[in-house]
Amino acid sequence: MLKRLFVLSMLLPAGALANDTESRLESATVYPQGALLTRVATVSLSPGENTISLTGLDDELDPQYLQVSVSDSSVTIGQVRLSREQARSTARDDIAELEQAIAAKQMEIQEVDDSTAGAELRLKFLDGIAAGYSRETVNDGGTLSVESLQQVLSLLQRGAETAGELKRDNQAKRAELEKDLSLLQRELNDLRGGGLQSKTVEVTLGARQNTRTEVRVTYFNYDAYWRPIYEARLDSETGELKLSQQAEVSQDTDQPWNNIRLTLSTSRPSGRLEAPQLSPEFIDLRKPQPEMDSRAFKKEYMAVPSVQEIVVTANREVEPTIGNFATSFDIPGRTSIPNDVDEAVTLDLTSFTTSSELVTRVVPRQSTEAYLTARFTYEEDLPLFASTVRVYVDGVFSGNANLPEVMPGANVVIPMGQDRRIVVTSESQGGKDSESGLLSRRKVEATDYLFEIVNRRSKPTVVEVLDRIPVARNDEIEVVVPRSATSPTERAIDDKPGLFLWRKSLDGGDTWRIRHQYTVSYPDGETIVREQRPF
């Protein structure tokens, strides 16, 4: 990929030669949205005031995020000025070079297409010869010898094989050329998308004597992000669960980040820093509103002030830091991140192993499939952030699940997928509706189900069965659970009224039967309205 160079140039007194010094991207602190980037250049200063300029920074650079520092404590920083410049000739040369490469690649594709068209014409020509030769043979009364016929067929076959092989080779060649062309076009779009303008930072430095010093320029760029990804690996025999945290880092800035120091932070510097404010609310009767002059409305509307952004300073901790409000990860060594959102880099962060309780849950009237869960108390210091978790059971990938935000000391439940060794059946026992009452007639609706759960494992397994009974919101509706029903282990699960849970540890090969019964009665002539609400 063609790169844009960031050049730090010394503005020397008249008659002196310009000393151009390249800067390098030294470090990046990446947030869930945006990154704080630091570029470093080494410059030579003469006694007195020296003005240096760092060119080619992002055109969208906000001056409120700009910070300049020097390594020599005797050097003072004076005025810092940010200006916009037109694209350098090197950028225009890069665009022209890419356009030429794209044109050449398109020409290669056209040559392949011409070759393929020629092969198809040859195949069509051979088909015509074969058809014509067959007609002549029939018209001549079939006097052609077997040997002559074999020679003709062999010739046609060799010609068809050659043309077919050429078509297949051209198809593969065209696919590769199209891939190369796509990369070139994307590179050109990226280069053009950067705009024909960029920012230049000019800094005045004061030196007491001849010296060399490092100049660091730090700025914020929104075109980068990272997000946590988790991987859960369960050993279903021992219940041991290994949870690993990774980071997916991506950036789409003007250039690749090559060999940099990388820090990942969970802070959100671009987000709101304070709670919303409330103003007094007044109420009155509606009054006729006079028509407002459109010019006055426009003036009033345009007078609304804009939101001011906040300056952010990067986290400079050498080791990973777990704070009360944010966590940062200092990635060891140096890292390279390409400037392409489709080429995200995945980095390993942390992992821990814990013992978990394995519980299989079923909801028989919804589905007879059983689902395994791993449950444990999270005792690490590092918070877990809401994200996706890739689930593996006994080394086999089960799928992706959602992991909520988890703080130390919390109870965690990770779904592990379908448990095929727990067999569930659900059968209606034909609960019959009826009518009751002598003075006031009431209609009775009966529900009667038999759930059967079989443990096909060789060892004990904890199974939870979840179901519900309706909750009456009217005094004239009565819900009754008969004594013949299996009593639940818990009621009002998760503080949700009407939800029942049966829990039992089944030995290997055991069968568990649950009778779920209830009746709903209400005045005859009325109609029941059923409503399900998330609680």
Short mmCIF file of C-alpha atoms in Angstrom, two decimals:
data_model
loop_
_atom_site.label_atom_id
_atom_site.label_comp_id
_atom_site.label_asym_id
_atom_site.label_seq_id
_atom_site.Cartn_x
_atom_site.Cartn_y
_atom_site.Cartn_z
CA MET A 1 0.00 0.00 0.00
CA LEU A 2 1.28 3.45 -0.85
CA LYS A 3 1.87 5.44 2.33
CA ARG A 4 1.54 9.09 3.22
CA LEU A 5 4.71 10.38 4.89
CA PHE A 6 4.56 12.61 7.95
CA VAL A 7 7.56 14.94 7.71
CA LEU A 8 8.89 17.31 10.37
CA SER A 9 10.86 20.11 8.68
CA MET A 10 13.06 22.75 10.32
CA LEU A 11 12.54 26.34 9.20
CA LEU A 12 16.09 27.66 9.34
CA PRO A 13 17.43 31.19 8.81
CA ALA A 14 17.69 32.49 5.26
CA GLY A 15 20.49 30.88 3.32
CA ALA A 16 20.49 27.68 5.39
CA LEU A 17 19.44 24.34 3.89
CA ALA A 18 16.16 22.88 5.12
CA ASN A 19 16.62 19.87 7.41
CA ASP A 20 13.73 17.43 6.80
CA THR A 21 13.21 14.84 9.53
CA GLU A 22 10.67 12.06 9.27
CA SER A 23 8.43 11.39 12.26
CA ARG A 24 7.12 8.00 13.27
CA LEU A 25 3.97 6.84 14.98
CA GLU A 26 5.25 5.79 18.39
CA SER A 27 2.14 4.77 20.33
CA ALA A 28 -1.64 4.57 20.27
CA THR A 29 -4.14 4.41 23.10
CA VAL A 30 -7.29 2.93 21.59
CA TYR A 31 -10.71 3.42 23.15
CA PRO A 32 -14.02 1.71 22.32
CA GLN A 33 -14.39 4.59 19.84
CA GLY A 34 -11.36 6.61 18.77
CA ALA A 35 -7.65 6.58 19.53
CA LEU A 36 -5.10 8.96 21.01
CA LEU A 37 -2.04 8.84 18.71
CA THR A 38 1.48 10.02 19.49
CA ARG A 39 4.02 10.79 16.77
CA VAL A 40 7.71 11.32 17.59
CA ALA A 41 10.49 13.12 15.66
CA THR A 42 14.06 13.99 16.65
CA VAL A 43 15.17 17.51 15.66
CA SER A 44 18.32 19.59 16.05
CA LEU A 45 17.82 23.07 17.56
CA SER A 46 20.06 26.09 17.51
CA PRO A 47 20.19 28.72 20.29
CA GLY A 48 17.14 30.98 20.27
CA GLU A 49 13.76 30.44 18.66
CA ASN A 50 13.24 27.57 16.22
CA THR A 51 10.05 26.89 14.27
CA ILE A 52 9.28 23.35 13.21
CA SER A 53 6.34 22.03 11.23
CA LEU A 54 4.69 18.62 11.25
CA THR A 55 2.81 18.17 7.98
CA GLY A 56 0.28 15.64 6.69
CA LEU A 57 -1.83 15.19 9.82
CA ASP A 58 -5.50 14.25 9.41
CA ASP A 59 -7.64 17.04 8.04
CA GLU A 60 -10.31 16.30 10.69
CA LEU A 61 -7.84 16.87 13.54
CA ASP A 62 -9.47 18.92 16.33
CA PRO A 63 -7.11 21.51 17.89
CA GLN A 64 -8.60 20.91 21.36
CA TYR A 65 -7.11 17.41 21.37
CA LEU A 66 -3.62 18.49 20.27
CA GLN A 67 -0.73 18.19 22.74
CA VAL A 68 2.98 18.93 22.12
CA SER A 69 5.88 17.93 24.40
CA VAL A 70 9.69 17.72 24.21
CA SER A 71 12.13 15.37 25.92
CA ASP A 72 14.74 18.08 26.73
CA SER A 73 13.57 19.94 29.84
CA SER A 74 15.72 22.97 28.91
CA VAL A 75 13.72 23.48 25.71
CA THR A 76 10.64 25.65 26.04
CA ILE A 77 7.49 25.33 23.94
CA GLY A 78 6.11 28.56 22.56
CA GLN A 79 3.32 29.11 20.09
CA VAL A 80 1.55 26.10 18.57
CA ARG A 81 -0.38 26.81 15.38
CA LEU A 82 -2.57 24.47 13.38
CA SER A 83 -3.15 25.21 9.70
CA ARG A 84 -4.59 23.48 6.66
CA GLU A 85 -2.55 22.73 3.55
CA GLN A 86 -3.30 21.36 0.13
CA ALA A 87 -2.29 17.83 -0.71
CA ARG A 88 1.40 17.37 -1.41
CA SER A 89 2.64 16.47 -4.82
CA THR A 90 3.60 13.05 -3.46
CA ALA A 91 -0.07 12.36 -2.73
CA ARG A 92 -1.04 13.40 -6.24
CA ASP A 93 1.76 11.22 -7.61
CA ASP A 94 0.45 8.30 -5.55
CA ILE A 95 -3.03 8.76 -7.04
CA ALA A 96 -1.63 8.91 -10.57
CA GLU A 97 0.46 5.79 -9.97
CA LEU A 98 -2.55 3.89 -8.66
CA GLU A 99 -4.69 4.99 -11.61
CA GLN A 100 -2.01 3.67 -14.01
CA ALA A 101 -1.81 0.36 -12.12
CA ILE A 102 -5.62 0.02 -12.25
CA ALA A 103 -5.66 0.70 -16.01
CA ALA A 104 -2.94 -1.92 -16.57
CA LYS A 105 -4.84 -4.48 -14.48
CA GLN A 106 -8.04 -3.79 -16.42
CA MET A 107 -6.11 -4.35 -19.66
CA GLU A 108 -4.88 -7.72 -18.37
CA ILE A 109 -8.46 -8.71 -17.56
CA GLN A 110 -9.56 -7.72 -21.07
CA GLU A 111 -6.79 -9.86 -22.57
CA VAL A 112 -7.95 -12.85 -20.53
CA ASP A 113 -11.54 -12.24 -21.66
CA ASP A 114 -10.40 -12.13 -25.30
CA SER A 115 -8.54 -15.41 -24.84
CA THR A 116 -11.62 -17.01 -23.28
CA ALA A 117 -13.81 -15.77 -26.14
CA GLY A 118 -11.35 -17.35 -28.62
CA ALA A 119 -11.51 -20.67 -26.77
CA GLU A 120 -15.31 -20.60 -26.83
CA LEU A 121 -15.21 -19.86 -30.58
CA ARG A 122 -12.92 -22.87 -31.10
CA LEU A 123 -15.31 -25.11 -29.17
CA LYS A 124 -18.22 -23.87 -31.23
CA PHE A 125 -16.22 -24.44 -34.43
CA LEU A 126 -15.37 -28.01 -33.36
CA ASP A 127 -19.04 -28.66 -32.59
CA GLY A 128 -19.90 -27.48 -36.12
CA ILE A 129 -17.27 -29.73 -37.70
CA ALA A 130 -18.52 -32.72 -35.72
CA ALA A 131 -22.14 -32.09 -36.71
CA GLY A 132 -21.24 -31.56 -40.39
CA TYR A 133 -19.02 -34.63 -40.51
CA SER A 134 -21.83 -36.74 -39.04
CA ARG A 135 -24.32 -35.56 -41.68
CA GLU A 136 -21.88 -36.31 -44.54
CA THR A 137 -21.21 -39.77 -43.17
CA VAL A 138 -24.93 -40.54 -43.02
CA ASN A 139 -25.54 -39.15 -46.52
CA ASP A 140 -22.68 -41.28 -47.92
CA GLY A 141 -24.35 -44.41 -46.60
CA GLY A 142 -21.95 -44.85 -43.67
CA THR A 143 -18.95 -45.98 -45.75
CA LEU A 144 -16.44 -44.35 -43.31
CA SER A 145 -14.08 -46.90 -41.79
CA VAL A 146 -13.84 -47.39 -38.04
CA GLU A 147 -10.17 -46.32 -38.07
CA SER A 148 -10.97 -43.05 -39.85
CA LEU A 149 -13.82 -42.36 -37.45
CA GLN A 150 -11.54 -42.89 -34.45
CA GLN A 151 -8.98 -40.47 -35.88
CA VAL A 152 -11.62 -37.79 -36.37
CA LEU A 153 -13.00 -38.28 -32.87
CA SER A 154 -9.50 -38.14 -31.38
CA LEU A 155 -8.74 -34.91 -33.22
CA LEU A 156 -12.00 -33.31 -32.04
CA GLN A 157 -11.42 -34.50 -28.48
CA ARG A 158 -7.88 -33.05 -28.32
CA GLY A 159 -9.12 -29.73 -29.67
CA ALA A 160 -12.00 -29.61 -27.17
CA GLU A 161 -9.71 -30.52 -24.24
CA THR A 162 -7.21 -27.82 -25.17
CA ALA A 163 -9.91 -25.18 -25.49
CA GLY A 164 -11.60 -26.29 -22.25
CA GLU A 165 -8.32 -26.24 -20.33
CA LEU A 166 -7.64 -22.72 -21.61
CA LYS A 167 -11.09 -21.59 -20.40
CA ARG A 168 -10.49 -23.04 -16.93
CA ASP A 169 -7.05 -21.45 -16.67
CA ASN A 170 -8.45 -18.12 -17.78
CA GLN A 171 -11.23 -18.37 -15.20
CA ALA A 172 -8.71 -18.84 -12.38
CA LYS A 173 -6.45 -16.11 -13.77
CA ARG A 174 -9.36 -13.68 -14.04
CA ALA A 175 -10.36 -14.31 -10.42
CA GLU A 176 -6.83 -13.40 -9.26
CA LEU A 177 -6.76 -10.31 -11.47
CA GLU A 178 -10.15 -9.19 -10.14
CA LYS A 179 -8.87 -9.58 -6.59
CA ASP A 180 -5.79 -7.47 -7.37
CA LEU A 181 -7.95 -4.87 -9.10
CA SER A 182 -10.30 -4.68 -6.11
CA LEU A 183 -7.36 -4.04 -3.77
CA LEU A 184 -5.99 -1.31 -6.02
CA GLN A 185 -9.37 0.38 -6.33
CA ARG A 186 -9.91 0.26 -2.56
CA GLU A 187 -6.44 1.74 -2.05
CA LEU A 188 -7.25 4.52 -4.49
CA ASN A 189 -10.60 5.20 -2.79
CA ASP A 190 -8.86 5.36 0.60
CA LEU A 191 -6.28 7.79 -0.73
CA ARG A 192 -8.89 9.98 -2.35
CA GLY A 193 -11.16 9.65 0.67
CA GLY A 194 -8.46 11.24 2.81
CA GLY A 195 -9.23 14.46 1.00
CA LEU A 196 -6.94 16.78 -0.90
CA GLN A 197 -6.23 18.70 2.29
CA SER A 198 -4.35 17.92 5.49
CA LYS A 199 -3.31 19.65 8.69
CA THR A 200 0.10 21.11 9.57
CA VAL A 201 1.25 21.78 13.13
CA GLU A 202 3.81 24.55 13.53
CA VAL A 203 5.60 24.78 16.90
CA THR A 204 8.01 27.43 18.17
CA LEU A 205 10.74 25.97 20.40
CA GLY A 206 13.22 27.95 22.45
CA ALA A 207 16.71 26.51 23.00
CA ARG A 208 19.53 27.87 25.17
CA GLN A 209 22.20 26.07 23.18
CA ASN A 210 22.66 23.65 20.31
CA THR A 211 20.76 20.51 21.24
CA ARG A 212 18.85 17.54 19.87
CA THR A 213 15.48 16.68 21.35
CA GLU A 214 12.46 14.49 20.72
CA VAL A 215 9.24 16.27 19.82
CA ARG A 216 6.02 14.43 20.59
CA VAL A 217 2.70 15.42 19.06
CA THR A 218 -0.43 13.74 20.43
CA TYR A 219 -3.84 13.99 18.78
CA PHE A 220 -7.19 12.22 18.74
CA ASN A 221 -8.59 10.30 15.77
CA TYR A 222 -12.11 8.82 15.72
CA ASP A 223 -11.33 6.26 12.97
CA ALA A 224 -10.26 3.48 15.35
CA TYR A 225 -11.91 1.21 17.89
CA TRP A 226 -11.49 -1.93 19.95
CA ARG A 227 -13.97 -4.32 21.49
CA PRO A 228 -13.58 -7.27 23.85
CA ILE A 229 -14.27 -10.79 22.64
CA TYR A 230 -14.51 -13.74 25.01
CA GLU A 231 -13.95 -17.44 24.55
CA ALA A 232 -15.44 -19.99 26.96
CA ARG A 233 -14.11 -23.57 26.88
CA LEU A 234 -15.97 -26.11 29.02
CA ASP A 235 -14.92 -29.61 30.03
CA SER A 236 -18.33 -31.22 30.56
CA GLU A 237 -16.81 -34.14 32.50
CA THR A 238 -15.08 -32.07 35.19
CA GLY A 239 -17.07 -28.82 34.96
CA GLU A 240 -13.83 -26.89 34.48
CA LEU A 241 -14.42 -23.68 32.55
CA LYS A 242 -11.68 -21.57 30.96
CA LEU A 243 -12.71 -18.05 30.04
CA SER A 244 -10.31 -16.07 27.84
CA GLN A 245 -10.56 -12.41 26.96
CA GLN A 246 -9.32 -11.09 23.63
CA ALA A 247 -9.39 -7.70 21.97
CA GLU A 248 -10.38 -6.98 18.38
CA VAL A 249 -8.61 -3.80 17.25
CA SER A 250 -9.37 -2.00 14.00
CA GLN A 251 -8.45 1.36 12.51
CA ASP A 252 -9.09 3.25 9.29
CA THR A 253 -6.77 6.24 9.59
CA ASP A 254 -4.51 7.61 6.85
CA GLN A 255 -1.78 5.00 7.27
CA PRO A 256 -0.99 1.63 8.87
CA TRP A 257 0.22 1.56 12.46
CA ASN A 258 3.53 -0.24 12.17
CA ASN A 259 5.54 -1.45 15.16
CA ILE A 260 3.89 0.76 17.77
CA ARG A 261 3.29 0.56 21.50
CA LEU A 262 -0.39 -0.20 21.94
CA THR A 263 -2.62 0.45 24.94
CA LEU A 264 -6.30 -0.46 25.08
CA SER A 265 -8.58 1.49 27.40
CA THR A 266 -12.20 0.92 28.38
CA SER A 267 -12.71 4.64 28.95
CA ARG A 268 -15.06 6.44 26.56
CA PRO A 269 -13.58 9.92 26.11
CA SER A 270 -16.04 10.78 23.35
CA GLY A 271 -19.05 10.04 25.53
CA ARG A 272 -21.04 12.18 27.97
CA LEU A 273 -19.09 13.23 31.08
CA GLU A 274 -21.93 14.48 33.24
CA ALA A 275 -25.51 13.56 34.02
CA PRO A 276 -28.28 15.33 32.09
CA GLN A 277 -29.55 18.54 33.70
CA LEU A 278 -33.20 19.30 34.41
CA SER A 279 -34.95 22.63 34.08
CA PRO A 280 -38.14 23.68 35.93
CA GLU A 281 -41.35 22.59 34.21
CA PHE A 282 -44.35 24.89 34.10
CA ILE A 283 -47.86 24.01 32.97
CA ASP A 284 -50.66 26.27 31.82
CA LEU A 285 -53.81 26.16 29.79
CA ARG A 286 -53.30 26.29 26.08
CA LYS A 287 -53.60 29.78 24.63
CA PRO A 288 -53.83 30.79 20.98
CA GLN A 289 -50.33 31.27 19.63
CA PRO A 290 -49.61 34.36 17.52
CA GLU A 291 -47.97 33.70 14.20
CA MET A 292 -44.20 34.03 14.46
CA ASP A 293 -42.23 35.90 11.88
CA SER A 294 -40.06 33.34 10.07
CA ARG A 295 -37.05 35.65 10.20
CA ALA A 296 -37.32 35.99 13.97
CA PHE A 297 -37.69 32.21 14.33
CA LYS A 298 -34.60 31.61 12.24
CA LYS A 299 -32.62 34.12 14.29
CA GLU A 300 -33.71 32.50 17.55
CA TYR A 301 -33.00 29.00 16.28
CA MET A 302 -29.54 29.85 14.99
CA ALA A 303 -28.64 31.39 18.34
CA VAL A 304 -28.51 27.99 20.06
CA PRO A 305 -24.87 27.40 21.13
CA SER A 306 -23.00 24.32 19.92
CA VAL A 307 -21.73 21.58 22.21
CA GLN A 308 -18.12 22.01 23.31
CA GLU A 309 -15.84 18.97 23.26
CA ILE A 310 -13.52 18.04 26.10
CA VAL A 311 -9.73 17.68 25.92
CA VAL A 312 -8.58 14.15 26.78
CA THR A 313 -5.21 13.01 28.12
CA ALA A 314 -3.96 9.49 27.44
CA ASN A 315 -3.39 6.90 30.16
CA ARG A 316 0.38 6.54 30.57
CA GLU A 317 0.51 3.56 32.92
CA VAL A 318 3.18 1.00 32.01
CA GLU A 319 1.27 -1.96 33.49
CA PRO A 320 -2.43 -2.80 33.03
CA THR A 321 -4.47 -0.71 35.43
CA ILE A 322 -7.84 -1.64 36.91
CA GLY A 323 -9.48 1.57 38.08
CA ASN A 324 -12.84 2.30 39.61
CA PHE A 325 -14.17 3.63 36.32
CA ALA A 326 -11.96 2.23 33.54
CA THR A 327 -9.38 -0.43 32.78
CA SER A 328 -6.37 -0.17 30.48
CA PHE A 329 -4.30 -2.95 28.90
CA ASP A 330 -0.68 -2.26 27.98
CA ILE A 331 0.05 -4.73 25.16
CA PRO A 332 3.60 -6.14 25.61
CA GLY A 333 6.14 -5.60 22.85
CA ARG A 334 5.15 -3.75 19.71
CA THR A 335 2.12 -4.23 17.49
CA SER A 336 1.12 -3.47 13.90
CA ILE A 337 -2.47 -2.64 12.89
CA PRO A 338 -3.37 -2.23 9.18
CA ASN A 339 -5.53 0.75 8.25
CA ASP A 340 -8.43 -1.32 6.99
CA VAL A 341 -11.60 -1.98 8.98
CA ASP A 342 -11.91 -5.34 7.22
CA GLU A 343 -8.53 -6.45 8.63
CA ALA A 344 -9.06 -6.23 12.37
CA VAL A 345 -6.30 -7.63 14.60
CA THR A 346 -7.18 -9.94 17.50
CA LEU A 347 -4.93 -9.81 20.59
CA ASP A 348 -4.90 -12.03 23.67
CA LEU A 349 -5.49 -10.14 26.92
CA THR A 350 -6.29 -12.33 29.93
CA SER A 351 -7.70 -15.74 30.86
CA PHE A 352 -8.69 -17.62 33.98
CA THR A 353 -9.94 -21.10 34.86
CA THR A 354 -12.71 -21.81 37.35
CA SER A 355 -14.94 -24.63 38.52
CA SER A 356 -18.51 -24.26 37.32
CA GLU A 357 -21.83 -25.86 38.17
CA LEU A 358 -23.42 -27.48 35.13
CA VAL A 359 -27.20 -27.12 34.99
CA THR A 360 -29.43 -28.24 32.13
CA ARG A 361 -32.60 -26.19 31.70
CA VAL A 362 -35.71 -27.10 29.72
CA VAL A 363 -38.96 -25.29 28.99
CA PRO A 364 -41.07 -28.27 27.82
CA ARG A 365 -44.17 -26.47 26.56
CA GLN A 366 -41.99 -24.17 24.45
CA SER A 367 -39.44 -26.73 23.26
CA THR A 368 -38.41 -30.27 24.17
CA GLU A 369 -34.74 -29.43 23.56
CA ALA A 370 -32.55 -29.22 26.65
CA TYR A 371 -29.92 -26.51 27.07
CA LEU A 372 -26.74 -26.74 29.14
CA THR A 373 -25.49 -23.78 31.20
CA ALA A 374 -22.26 -23.23 33.13
CA ARG A 375 -22.67 -21.22 36.34
CA PHE A 376 -19.97 -19.79 38.56
CA THR A 377 -19.12 -16.87 40.85
CA TYR A 378 -16.71 -14.45 39.21
CA GLU A 379 -13.90 -13.84 41.69
CA GLU A 380 -11.33 -12.01 39.53
CA ASP A 381 -10.53 -8.30 39.94
CA LEU A 382 -10.90 -7.42 36.26
CA PRO A 383 -14.49 -6.53 35.23
CA LEU A 384 -15.93 -8.38 32.26
CA PHE A 385 -17.50 -6.13 29.67
CA ALA A 386 -20.67 -6.85 27.73
CA SER A 387 -19.68 -8.55 24.50
CA THR A 388 -19.82 -11.76 22.47
CA VAL A 389 -18.48 -15.03 23.84
CA ARG A 390 -17.46 -17.93 21.60
CA VAL A 391 -18.57 -21.15 23.29
CA TYR A 392 -16.73 -24.49 23.08
CA VAL A 393 -17.87 -27.68 24.81
CA ASP A 394 -15.32 -30.49 25.00
CA GLY A 395 -13.30 -28.79 22.26
CA VAL A 396 -16.25 -28.50 19.86
CA PHE A 397 -17.50 -25.05 18.82
CA SER A 398 -21.14 -24.62 19.91
CA GLY A 399 -21.82 -21.06 18.76
CA ASN A 400 -21.80 -17.47 19.99
CA ALA A 401 -23.59 -16.19 23.09
CA ASN A 402 -24.02 -12.76 24.65
CA LEU A 403 -22.09 -12.03 27.83
CA PRO A 404 -23.51 -9.20 29.98
CA GLU A 405 -21.31 -6.85 31.94
CA VAL A 406 -19.94 -8.70 34.98
CA MET A 407 -18.38 -7.13 38.05
CA PRO A 408 -16.19 -9.01 40.57
CA GLY A 409 -18.25 -11.13 42.95
CA ALA A 410 -21.21 -11.50 40.60
CA ASN A 411 -22.88 -14.79 39.68
CA VAL A 412 -22.43 -15.62 36.00
CA VAL A 413 -24.46 -17.90 33.74
CA ILE A 414 -23.02 -18.78 30.33
CA PRO A 415 -25.24 -20.73 27.92
CA MET A 416 -23.33 -23.68 26.43
CA GLY A 417 -25.80 -24.90 23.81
CA GLN A 418 -28.09 -27.87 23.37
CA ASP A 419 -27.66 -30.84 25.71
CA ARG A 420 -28.61 -33.88 23.62
CA ARG A 421 -28.08 -36.33 26.47
CA ILE A 422 -31.12 -35.02 28.31
CA VAL A 423 -34.25 -36.34 26.58
CA VAL A 424 -37.49 -34.44 27.18
CA THR A 425 -41.10 -35.21 26.26
CA SER A 426 -44.18 -33.06 26.87
CA GLU A 427 -47.67 -34.52 26.49
CA SER A 428 -51.06 -32.98 27.13
CA GLN A 429 -53.20 -35.20 29.37
CA GLY A 430 -56.44 -33.86 27.92
CA GLY A 431 -57.50 -31.41 30.58
CA LYS A 432 -61.26 -30.92 30.07
CA ASP A 433 -63.04 -27.59 30.17
CA SER A 434 -66.33 -27.50 32.16
CA GLU A 435 -68.92 -25.30 33.82
CA SER A 436 -69.66 -25.00 37.53
CA GLY A 437 -71.84 -23.12 39.99
CA LEU A 438 -75.52 -23.25 40.83
CA LEU A 439 -76.47 -19.61 41.34
CA SER A 440 -73.82 -18.04 39.13
CA ARG A 441 -72.46 -20.17 36.38
CA ARG A 442 -68.69 -20.14 35.78
CA LYS A 443 -66.62 -21.49 32.95
CA VAL A 444 -63.58 -23.62 33.86
CA GLU A 445 -60.53 -24.10 31.56
CA ALA A 446 -58.21 -26.94 32.56
CA THR A 447 -54.54 -27.38 31.67
CA ASP A 448 -52.87 -30.74 32.32
CA TYR A 449 -49.39 -31.70 31.04
CA LEU A 450 -47.00 -34.52 31.82
CA PHE A 451 -43.29 -33.72 31.42
CA GLU A 452 -40.82 -36.60 31.29
CA ILE A 453 -37.06 -35.98 31.57
CA VAL A 454 -34.53 -38.79 31.06
CA ASN A 455 -30.82 -38.46 31.91
CA ARG A 456 -28.85 -40.39 29.27
CA ARG A 457 -25.55 -39.55 30.94
CA SER A 458 -23.64 -42.01 33.11
CA LYS A 459 -23.33 -39.54 36.00
CA PRO A 460 -25.70 -37.28 37.96
CA THR A 461 -26.95 -34.15 36.21
CA VAL A 462 -28.79 -31.17 37.64
CA VAL A 463 -31.91 -30.38 35.60
CA GLU A 464 -34.20 -27.36 35.86
CA VAL A 465 -37.68 -27.38 34.32
CA LEU A 466 -39.35 -24.01 33.80
CA ASP A 467 -43.03 -23.29 33.17
CA ARG A 468 -45.76 -20.92 34.35
CA ILE A 469 -49.36 -20.49 35.43
CA PRO A 470 -51.39 -17.42 34.43
CA VAL A 471 -51.66 -14.56 36.91
CA ALA A 472 -55.16 -13.13 37.39
CA ARG A 473 -55.51 -9.36 37.20
CA ASN A 474 -59.22 -9.45 37.92
CA ASP A 475 -60.89 -10.62 41.13
CA GLU A 476 -63.50 -12.55 39.15
CA ILE A 477 -60.80 -14.80 37.65
CA GLU A 478 -59.62 -17.68 39.80
CA VAL A 479 -56.50 -19.77 39.13
CA VAL A 480 -56.24 -23.04 41.07
CA VAL A 481 -53.37 -25.57 41.20
CA PRO A 482 -54.74 -29.00 42.28
CA ARG A 483 -53.01 -31.24 44.81
CA SER A 484 -52.25 -33.79 42.11
CA ALA A 485 -49.84 -31.33 40.48
CA THR A 486 -46.10 -31.69 41.18
CA SER A 487 -45.08 -28.98 43.62
CA PRO A 488 -42.43 -26.64 42.19
CA THR A 489 -39.05 -26.11 43.83
CA GLU A 490 -39.32 -22.33 43.41
CA ARG A 491 -42.08 -19.88 42.58
CA ALA A 492 -41.88 -16.38 41.10
CA ILE A 493 -38.51 -17.05 39.45
CA ASP A 494 -36.41 -13.88 39.11
CA ASP A 495 -39.27 -12.06 40.85
CA LYS A 496 -41.57 -12.81 37.90
CA PRO A 497 -45.03 -13.78 39.18
CA GLY A 498 -46.49 -17.01 37.87
CA LEU A 499 -43.15 -18.58 36.85
CA PHE A 500 -42.50 -22.05 38.33
CA LEU A 501 -39.20 -23.94 38.46
CA TRP A 502 -38.65 -27.62 39.27
CA ARG A 503 -35.06 -28.54 40.10
CA LYS A 504 -33.58 -32.00 40.65
CA SER A 505 -30.31 -33.89 40.37
CA LEU A 506 -30.90 -36.95 38.20
CA ASP A 507 -28.64 -39.97 38.44
CA GLY A 508 -27.42 -41.56 35.21
CA GLY A 509 -30.30 -43.29 33.46
CA ASP A 510 -32.96 -41.84 35.81
CA THR A 511 -36.37 -40.67 34.60
CA TRP A 512 -38.20 -37.71 36.20
CA ARG A 513 -41.91 -37.09 35.69
CA ILE A 514 -43.59 -33.76 36.42
CA ARG A 515 -47.37 -33.24 36.38
CA HIS A 516 -48.13 -29.61 35.57
CA GLN A 517 -51.79 -28.82 36.20
CA TYR A 518 -53.97 -25.80 36.84
CA THR A 519 -57.50 -24.52 36.17
CA VAL A 520 -58.74 -21.06 35.28
CA SER A 521 -62.37 -20.20 36.11
CA TYR A 522 -64.31 -17.03 35.29
CA PRO A 523 -67.95 -15.92 34.89
CA ASP A 524 -69.83 -17.55 32.06
CA GLY A 525 -70.38 -15.20 29.15
CA GLU A 526 -67.03 -13.40 29.73
CA THR A 527 -63.92 -13.82 27.62
CA ILE A 528 -60.38 -14.29 28.88
CA VAL A 529 -57.76 -11.92 27.44
CA ARG A 530 -54.23 -13.32 27.58
CA GLU A 531 -51.24 -10.99 27.53
CA GLN A 532 -47.53 -11.68 27.86
CA ARG A 533 -45.25 -8.88 29.02
CA PRO A 534 -41.52 -8.79 29.56
CA PHE A 535 -40.97 -8.24 33.27
#
